[in-house]
mmCIF file with all atom_site columns, C-alpha atoms in Angstrom:
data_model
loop_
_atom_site.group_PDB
_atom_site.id
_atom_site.type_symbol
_atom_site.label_atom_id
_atom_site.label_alt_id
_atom_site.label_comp_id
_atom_site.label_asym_id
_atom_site.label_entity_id
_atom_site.label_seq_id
_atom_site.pdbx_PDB_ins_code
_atom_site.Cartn_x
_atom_site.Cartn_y
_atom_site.Cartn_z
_atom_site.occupancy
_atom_site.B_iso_or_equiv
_atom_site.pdbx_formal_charge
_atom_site.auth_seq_id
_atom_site.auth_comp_id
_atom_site.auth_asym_id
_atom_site.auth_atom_id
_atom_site.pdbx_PDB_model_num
ATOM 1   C CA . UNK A 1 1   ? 132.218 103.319 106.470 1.00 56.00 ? 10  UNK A CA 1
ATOM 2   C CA . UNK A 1 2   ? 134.584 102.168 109.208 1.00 57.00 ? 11  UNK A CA 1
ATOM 3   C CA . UNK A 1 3   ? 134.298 99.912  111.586 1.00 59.00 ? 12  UNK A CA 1
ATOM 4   C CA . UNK A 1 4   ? 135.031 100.461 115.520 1.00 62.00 ? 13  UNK A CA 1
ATOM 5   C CA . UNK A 1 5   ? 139.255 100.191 114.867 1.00 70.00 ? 14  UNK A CA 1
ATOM 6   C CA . UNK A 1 6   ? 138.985 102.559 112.143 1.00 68.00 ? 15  UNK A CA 1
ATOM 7   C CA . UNK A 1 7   ? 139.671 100.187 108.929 1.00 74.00 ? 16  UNK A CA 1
ATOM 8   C CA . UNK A 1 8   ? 137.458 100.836 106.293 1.00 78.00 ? 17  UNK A CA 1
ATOM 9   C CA . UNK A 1 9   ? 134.614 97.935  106.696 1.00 79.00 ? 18  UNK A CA 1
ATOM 10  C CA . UNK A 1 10  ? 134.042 95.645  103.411 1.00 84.00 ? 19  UNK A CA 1
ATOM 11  C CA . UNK A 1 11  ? 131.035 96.252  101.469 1.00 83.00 ? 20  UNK A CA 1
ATOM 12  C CA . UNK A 1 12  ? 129.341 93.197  99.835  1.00 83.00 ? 21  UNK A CA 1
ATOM 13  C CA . UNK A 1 13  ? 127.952 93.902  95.988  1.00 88.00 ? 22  UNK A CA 1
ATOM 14  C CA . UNK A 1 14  ? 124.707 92.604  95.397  1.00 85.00 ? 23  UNK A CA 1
ATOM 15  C CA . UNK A 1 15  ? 124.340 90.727  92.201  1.00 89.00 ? 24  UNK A CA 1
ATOM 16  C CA . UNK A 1 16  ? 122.012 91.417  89.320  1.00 90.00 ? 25  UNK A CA 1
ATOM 17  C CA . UNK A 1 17  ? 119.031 89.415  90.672  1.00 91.00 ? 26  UNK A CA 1
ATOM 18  C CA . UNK A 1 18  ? 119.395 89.833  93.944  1.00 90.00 ? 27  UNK A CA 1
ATOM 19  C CA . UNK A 1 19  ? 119.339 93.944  93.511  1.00 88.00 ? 28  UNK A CA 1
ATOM 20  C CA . UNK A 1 20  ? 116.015 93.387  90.751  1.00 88.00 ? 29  UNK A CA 1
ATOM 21  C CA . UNK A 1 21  ? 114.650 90.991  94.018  1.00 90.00 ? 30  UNK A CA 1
ATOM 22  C CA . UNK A 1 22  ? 115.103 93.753  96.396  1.00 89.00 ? 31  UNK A CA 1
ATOM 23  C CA . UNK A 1 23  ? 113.765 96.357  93.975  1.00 84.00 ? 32  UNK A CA 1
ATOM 24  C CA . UNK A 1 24  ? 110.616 94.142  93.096  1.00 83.00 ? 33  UNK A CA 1
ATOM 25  C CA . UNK A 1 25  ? 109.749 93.372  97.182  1.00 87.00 ? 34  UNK A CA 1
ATOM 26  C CA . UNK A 1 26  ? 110.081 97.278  98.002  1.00 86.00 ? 35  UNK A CA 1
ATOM 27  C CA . UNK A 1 27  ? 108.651 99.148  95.205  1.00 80.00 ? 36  UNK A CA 1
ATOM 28  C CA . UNK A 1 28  ? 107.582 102.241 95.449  1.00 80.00 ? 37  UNK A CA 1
ATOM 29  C CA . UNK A 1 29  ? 103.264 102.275 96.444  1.00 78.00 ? 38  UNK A CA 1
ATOM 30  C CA . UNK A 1 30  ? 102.448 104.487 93.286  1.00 78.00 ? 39  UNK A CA 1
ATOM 31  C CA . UNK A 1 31  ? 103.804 102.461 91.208  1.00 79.00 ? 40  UNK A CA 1
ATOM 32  C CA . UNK A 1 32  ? 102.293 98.974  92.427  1.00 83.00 ? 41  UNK A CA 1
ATOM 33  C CA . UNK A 1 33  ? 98.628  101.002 92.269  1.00 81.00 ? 42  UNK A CA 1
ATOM 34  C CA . UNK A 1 34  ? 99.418  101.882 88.573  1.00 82.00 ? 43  UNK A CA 1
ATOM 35  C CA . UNK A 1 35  ? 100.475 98.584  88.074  1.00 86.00 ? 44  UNK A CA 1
ATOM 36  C CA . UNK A 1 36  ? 97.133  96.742  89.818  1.00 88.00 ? 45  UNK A CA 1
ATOM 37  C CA . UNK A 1 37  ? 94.509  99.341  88.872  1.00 88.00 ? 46  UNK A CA 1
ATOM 38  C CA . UNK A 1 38  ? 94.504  98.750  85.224  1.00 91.00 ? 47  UNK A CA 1
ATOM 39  C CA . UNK A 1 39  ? 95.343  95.060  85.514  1.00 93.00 ? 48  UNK A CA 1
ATOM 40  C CA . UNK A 1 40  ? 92.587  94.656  87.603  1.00 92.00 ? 49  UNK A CA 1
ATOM 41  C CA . UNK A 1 41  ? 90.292  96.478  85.157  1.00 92.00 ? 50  UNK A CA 1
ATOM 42  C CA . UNK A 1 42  ? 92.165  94.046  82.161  1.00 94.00 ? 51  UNK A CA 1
ATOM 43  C CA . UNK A 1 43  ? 91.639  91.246  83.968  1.00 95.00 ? 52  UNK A CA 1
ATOM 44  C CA . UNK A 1 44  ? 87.418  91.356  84.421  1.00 94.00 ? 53  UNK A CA 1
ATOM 45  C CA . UNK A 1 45  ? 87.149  92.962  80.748  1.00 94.00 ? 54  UNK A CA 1
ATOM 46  C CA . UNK A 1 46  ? 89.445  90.336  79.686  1.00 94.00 ? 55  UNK A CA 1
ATOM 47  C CA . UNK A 1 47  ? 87.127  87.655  80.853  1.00 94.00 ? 56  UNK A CA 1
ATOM 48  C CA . UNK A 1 48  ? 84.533  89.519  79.144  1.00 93.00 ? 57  UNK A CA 1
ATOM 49  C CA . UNK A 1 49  ? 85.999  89.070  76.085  1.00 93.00 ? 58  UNK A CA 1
ATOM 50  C CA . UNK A 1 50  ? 86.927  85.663  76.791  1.00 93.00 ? 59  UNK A CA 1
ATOM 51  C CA . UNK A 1 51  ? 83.091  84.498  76.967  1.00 92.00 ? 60  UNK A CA 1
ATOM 52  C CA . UNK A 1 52  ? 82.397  86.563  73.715  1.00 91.00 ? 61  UNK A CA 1
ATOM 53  C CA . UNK A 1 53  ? 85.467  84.755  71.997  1.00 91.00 ? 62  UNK A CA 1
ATOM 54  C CA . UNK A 1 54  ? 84.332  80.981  72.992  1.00 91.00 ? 63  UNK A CA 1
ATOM 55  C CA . UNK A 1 55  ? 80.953  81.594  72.270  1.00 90.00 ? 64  UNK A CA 1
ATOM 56  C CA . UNK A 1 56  ? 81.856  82.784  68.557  1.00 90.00 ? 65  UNK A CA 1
ATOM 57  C CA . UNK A 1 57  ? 83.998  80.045  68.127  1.00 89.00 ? 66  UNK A CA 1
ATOM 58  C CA . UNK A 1 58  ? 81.330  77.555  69.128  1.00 89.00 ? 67  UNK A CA 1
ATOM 59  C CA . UNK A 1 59  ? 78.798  78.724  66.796  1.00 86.00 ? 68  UNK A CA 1
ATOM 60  C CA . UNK A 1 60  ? 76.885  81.264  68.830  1.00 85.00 ? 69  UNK A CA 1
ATOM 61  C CA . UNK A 1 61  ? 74.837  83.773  66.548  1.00 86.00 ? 70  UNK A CA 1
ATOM 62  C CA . UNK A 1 62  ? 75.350  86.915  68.478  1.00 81.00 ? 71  UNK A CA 1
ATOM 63  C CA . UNK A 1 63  ? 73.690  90.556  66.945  1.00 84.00 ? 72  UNK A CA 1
ATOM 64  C CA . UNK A 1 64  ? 76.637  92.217  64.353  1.00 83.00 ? 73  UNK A CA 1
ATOM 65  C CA . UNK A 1 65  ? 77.949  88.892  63.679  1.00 83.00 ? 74  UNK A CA 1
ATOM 66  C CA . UNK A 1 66  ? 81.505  88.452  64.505  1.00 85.00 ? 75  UNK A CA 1
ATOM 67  C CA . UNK A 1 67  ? 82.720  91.828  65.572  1.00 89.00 ? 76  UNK A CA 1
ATOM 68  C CA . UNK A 1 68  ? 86.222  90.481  67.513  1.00 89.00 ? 77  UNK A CA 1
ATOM 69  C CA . UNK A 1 69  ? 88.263  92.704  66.242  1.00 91.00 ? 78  UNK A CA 1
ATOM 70  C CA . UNK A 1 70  ? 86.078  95.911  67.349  1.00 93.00 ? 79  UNK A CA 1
ATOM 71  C CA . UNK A 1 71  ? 85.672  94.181  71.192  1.00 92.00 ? 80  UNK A CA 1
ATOM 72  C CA . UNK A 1 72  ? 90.120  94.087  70.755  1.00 94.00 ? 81  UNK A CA 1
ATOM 73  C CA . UNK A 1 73  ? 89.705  97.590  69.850  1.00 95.00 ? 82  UNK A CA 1
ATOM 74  C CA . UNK A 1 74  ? 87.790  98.227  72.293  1.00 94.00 ? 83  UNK A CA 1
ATOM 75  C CA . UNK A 1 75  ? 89.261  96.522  75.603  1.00 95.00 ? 84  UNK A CA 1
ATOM 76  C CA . UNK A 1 76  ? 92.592  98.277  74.767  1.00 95.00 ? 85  UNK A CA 1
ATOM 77  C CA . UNK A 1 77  ? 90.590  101.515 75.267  1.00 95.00 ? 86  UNK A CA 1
ATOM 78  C CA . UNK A 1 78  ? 88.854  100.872 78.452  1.00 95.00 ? 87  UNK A CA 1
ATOM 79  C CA . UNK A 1 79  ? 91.812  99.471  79.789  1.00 94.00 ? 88  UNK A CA 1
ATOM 80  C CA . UNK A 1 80  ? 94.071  102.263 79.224  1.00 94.00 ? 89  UNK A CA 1
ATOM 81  C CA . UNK A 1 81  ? 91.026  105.343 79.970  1.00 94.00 ? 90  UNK A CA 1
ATOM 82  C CA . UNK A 1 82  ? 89.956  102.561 83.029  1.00 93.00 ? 91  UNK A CA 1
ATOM 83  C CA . UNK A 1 83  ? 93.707  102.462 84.310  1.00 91.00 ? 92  UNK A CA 1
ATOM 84  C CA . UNK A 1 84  ? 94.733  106.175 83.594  1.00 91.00 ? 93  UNK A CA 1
ATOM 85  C CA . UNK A 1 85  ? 91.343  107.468 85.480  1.00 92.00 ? 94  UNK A CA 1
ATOM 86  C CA . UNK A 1 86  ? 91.915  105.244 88.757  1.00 90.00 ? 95  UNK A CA 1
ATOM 87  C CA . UNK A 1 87  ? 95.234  105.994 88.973  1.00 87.00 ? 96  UNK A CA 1
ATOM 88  C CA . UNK A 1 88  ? 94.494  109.691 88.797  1.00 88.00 ? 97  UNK A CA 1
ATOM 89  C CA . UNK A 1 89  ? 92.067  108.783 91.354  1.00 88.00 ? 98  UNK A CA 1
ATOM 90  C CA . UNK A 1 90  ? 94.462  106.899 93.983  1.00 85.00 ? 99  UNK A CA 1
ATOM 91  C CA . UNK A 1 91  ? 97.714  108.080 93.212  1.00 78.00 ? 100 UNK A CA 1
ATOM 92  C CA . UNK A 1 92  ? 98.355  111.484 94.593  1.00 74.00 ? 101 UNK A CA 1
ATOM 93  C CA . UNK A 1 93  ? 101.421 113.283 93.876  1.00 68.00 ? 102 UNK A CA 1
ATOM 94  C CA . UNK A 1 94  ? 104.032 113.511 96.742  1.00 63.00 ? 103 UNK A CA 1
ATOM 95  C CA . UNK A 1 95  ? 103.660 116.636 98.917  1.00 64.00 ? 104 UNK A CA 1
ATOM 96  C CA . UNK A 1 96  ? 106.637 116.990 101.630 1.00 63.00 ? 105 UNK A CA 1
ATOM 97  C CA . UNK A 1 97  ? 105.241 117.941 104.703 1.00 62.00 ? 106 UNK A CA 1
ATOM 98  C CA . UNK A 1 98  ? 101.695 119.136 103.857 1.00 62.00 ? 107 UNK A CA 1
ATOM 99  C CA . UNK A 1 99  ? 98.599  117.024 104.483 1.00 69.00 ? 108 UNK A CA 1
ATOM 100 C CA . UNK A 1 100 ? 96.479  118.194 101.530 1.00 69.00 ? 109 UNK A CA 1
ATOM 101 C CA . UNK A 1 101 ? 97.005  116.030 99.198  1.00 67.00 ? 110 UNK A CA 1
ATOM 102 C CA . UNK A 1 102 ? 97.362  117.265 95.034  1.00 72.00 ? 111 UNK A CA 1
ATOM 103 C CA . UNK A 1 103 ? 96.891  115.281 91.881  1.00 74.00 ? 112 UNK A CA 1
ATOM 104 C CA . UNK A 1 104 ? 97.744  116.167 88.567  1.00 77.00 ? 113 UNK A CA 1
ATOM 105 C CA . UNK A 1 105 ? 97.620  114.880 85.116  1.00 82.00 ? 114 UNK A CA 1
ATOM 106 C CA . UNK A 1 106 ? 101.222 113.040 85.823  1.00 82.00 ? 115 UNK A CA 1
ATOM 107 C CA . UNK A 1 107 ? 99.095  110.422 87.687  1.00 81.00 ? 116 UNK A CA 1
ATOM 108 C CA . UNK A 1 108 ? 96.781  109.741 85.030  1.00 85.00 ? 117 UNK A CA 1
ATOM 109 C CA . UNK A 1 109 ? 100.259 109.609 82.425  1.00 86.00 ? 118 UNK A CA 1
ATOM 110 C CA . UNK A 1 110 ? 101.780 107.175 85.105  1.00 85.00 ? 119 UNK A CA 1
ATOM 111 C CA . UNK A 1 111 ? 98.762  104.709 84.832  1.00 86.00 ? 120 UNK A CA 1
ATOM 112 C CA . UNK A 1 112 ? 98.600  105.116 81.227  1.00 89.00 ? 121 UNK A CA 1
ATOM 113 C CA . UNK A 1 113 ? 101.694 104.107 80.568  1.00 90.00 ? 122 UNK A CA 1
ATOM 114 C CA . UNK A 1 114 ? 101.437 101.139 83.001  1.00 89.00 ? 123 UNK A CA 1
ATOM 115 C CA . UNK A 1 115 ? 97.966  100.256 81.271  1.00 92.00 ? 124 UNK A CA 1
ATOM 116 C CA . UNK A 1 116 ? 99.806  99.753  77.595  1.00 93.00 ? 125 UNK A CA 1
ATOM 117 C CA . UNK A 1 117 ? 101.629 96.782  78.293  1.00 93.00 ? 126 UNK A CA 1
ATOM 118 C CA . UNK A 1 118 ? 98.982  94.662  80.523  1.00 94.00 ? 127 UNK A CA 1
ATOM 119 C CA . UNK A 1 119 ? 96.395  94.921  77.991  1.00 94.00 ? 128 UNK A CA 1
ATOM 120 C CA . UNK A 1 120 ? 98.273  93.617  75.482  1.00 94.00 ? 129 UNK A CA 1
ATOM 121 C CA . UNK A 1 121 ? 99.788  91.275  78.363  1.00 95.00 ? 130 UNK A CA 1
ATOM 122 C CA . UNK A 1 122 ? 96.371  90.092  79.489  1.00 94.00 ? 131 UNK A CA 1
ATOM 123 C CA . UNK A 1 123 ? 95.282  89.688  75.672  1.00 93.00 ? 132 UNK A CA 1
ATOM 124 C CA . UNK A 1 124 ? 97.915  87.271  75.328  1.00 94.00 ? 133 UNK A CA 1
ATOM 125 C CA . UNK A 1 125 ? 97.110  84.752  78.207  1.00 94.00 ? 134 UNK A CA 1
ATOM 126 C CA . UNK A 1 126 ? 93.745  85.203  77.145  1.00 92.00 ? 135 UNK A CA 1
ATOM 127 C CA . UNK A 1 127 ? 94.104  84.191  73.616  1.00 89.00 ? 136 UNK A CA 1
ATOM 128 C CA . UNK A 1 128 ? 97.505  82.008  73.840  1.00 92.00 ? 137 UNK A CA 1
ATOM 129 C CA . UNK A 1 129 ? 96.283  80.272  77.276  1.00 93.00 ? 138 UNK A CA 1
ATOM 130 C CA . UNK A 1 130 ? 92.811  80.100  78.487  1.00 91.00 ? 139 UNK A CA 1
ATOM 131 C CA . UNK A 1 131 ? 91.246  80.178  74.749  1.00 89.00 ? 140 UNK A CA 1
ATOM 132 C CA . UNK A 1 132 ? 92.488  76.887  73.793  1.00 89.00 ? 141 UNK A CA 1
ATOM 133 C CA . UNK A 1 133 ? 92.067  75.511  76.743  1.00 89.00 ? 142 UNK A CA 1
ATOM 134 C CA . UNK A 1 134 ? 87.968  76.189  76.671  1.00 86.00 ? 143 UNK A CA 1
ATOM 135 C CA . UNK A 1 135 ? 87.398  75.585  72.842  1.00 80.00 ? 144 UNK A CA 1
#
């Protein structure tokens, strides 16, 4: 780049945070939908088992007795098949100049992968953070 005389015009570098800053305000839209679909669906299961956790711990005899770690098992799976599905579902794949929009099994992957980490993310402010707080 030059400027108007024809000297080369000084680029500033970006530091480290201010590039991740820049990089977390613009990120791509498919991306922040596989990000929010399956923490959305973590979040409402994860109050689910929230209420089943408290009221085991405060003496409620529920049907099956205490079957805690089978409702763990459990939320990881309709987390990730919850967050892989609506991904599928919203994310389409990009297309170039046509209008018809294609999606493809890459979609799903994408919120898969995204759905790993919150569910494990969500079952740590659940049990680390809000359990203590309500038993």
């Amino acid at each position: 780049m030059t400027t108007g005389q024809g000297q080369p015009r000084e680029v500033r570098r970006r530091g480290w945070l201010e590039v991740r800053w820049r990089q977390f305000r613009n990120a791509p839209r498919p991306v922040v939908r596989a990000v929010l679909s399956p923490l959305a669906a973590a979040i409402v299961l994860g109050f689910g088992y929230l209420a089943y956790d408290v009221a085991l711990e405060r003496g409620a005899v529920l049907p099956g007795g205490d079957l805690r770690a089978l409702a763990i098992v459990c939320f990881i799976a309709l987390v990730l098949i919850v967050g892989a599905a609506v991904t599928y579902l919203i994310v389409p794949q990009p297309t170039g100049s046509g209008e018809r929009r294609t999606r493809s099994v890459w979609s799903a992957a994408l919120g898969l992968f995204a759905a790993v980490p919150i569910a494990y993310l969500v079952l740590v402010v659940e049990g680390q953070l809000l359990r203590p707080l309500l038993v």
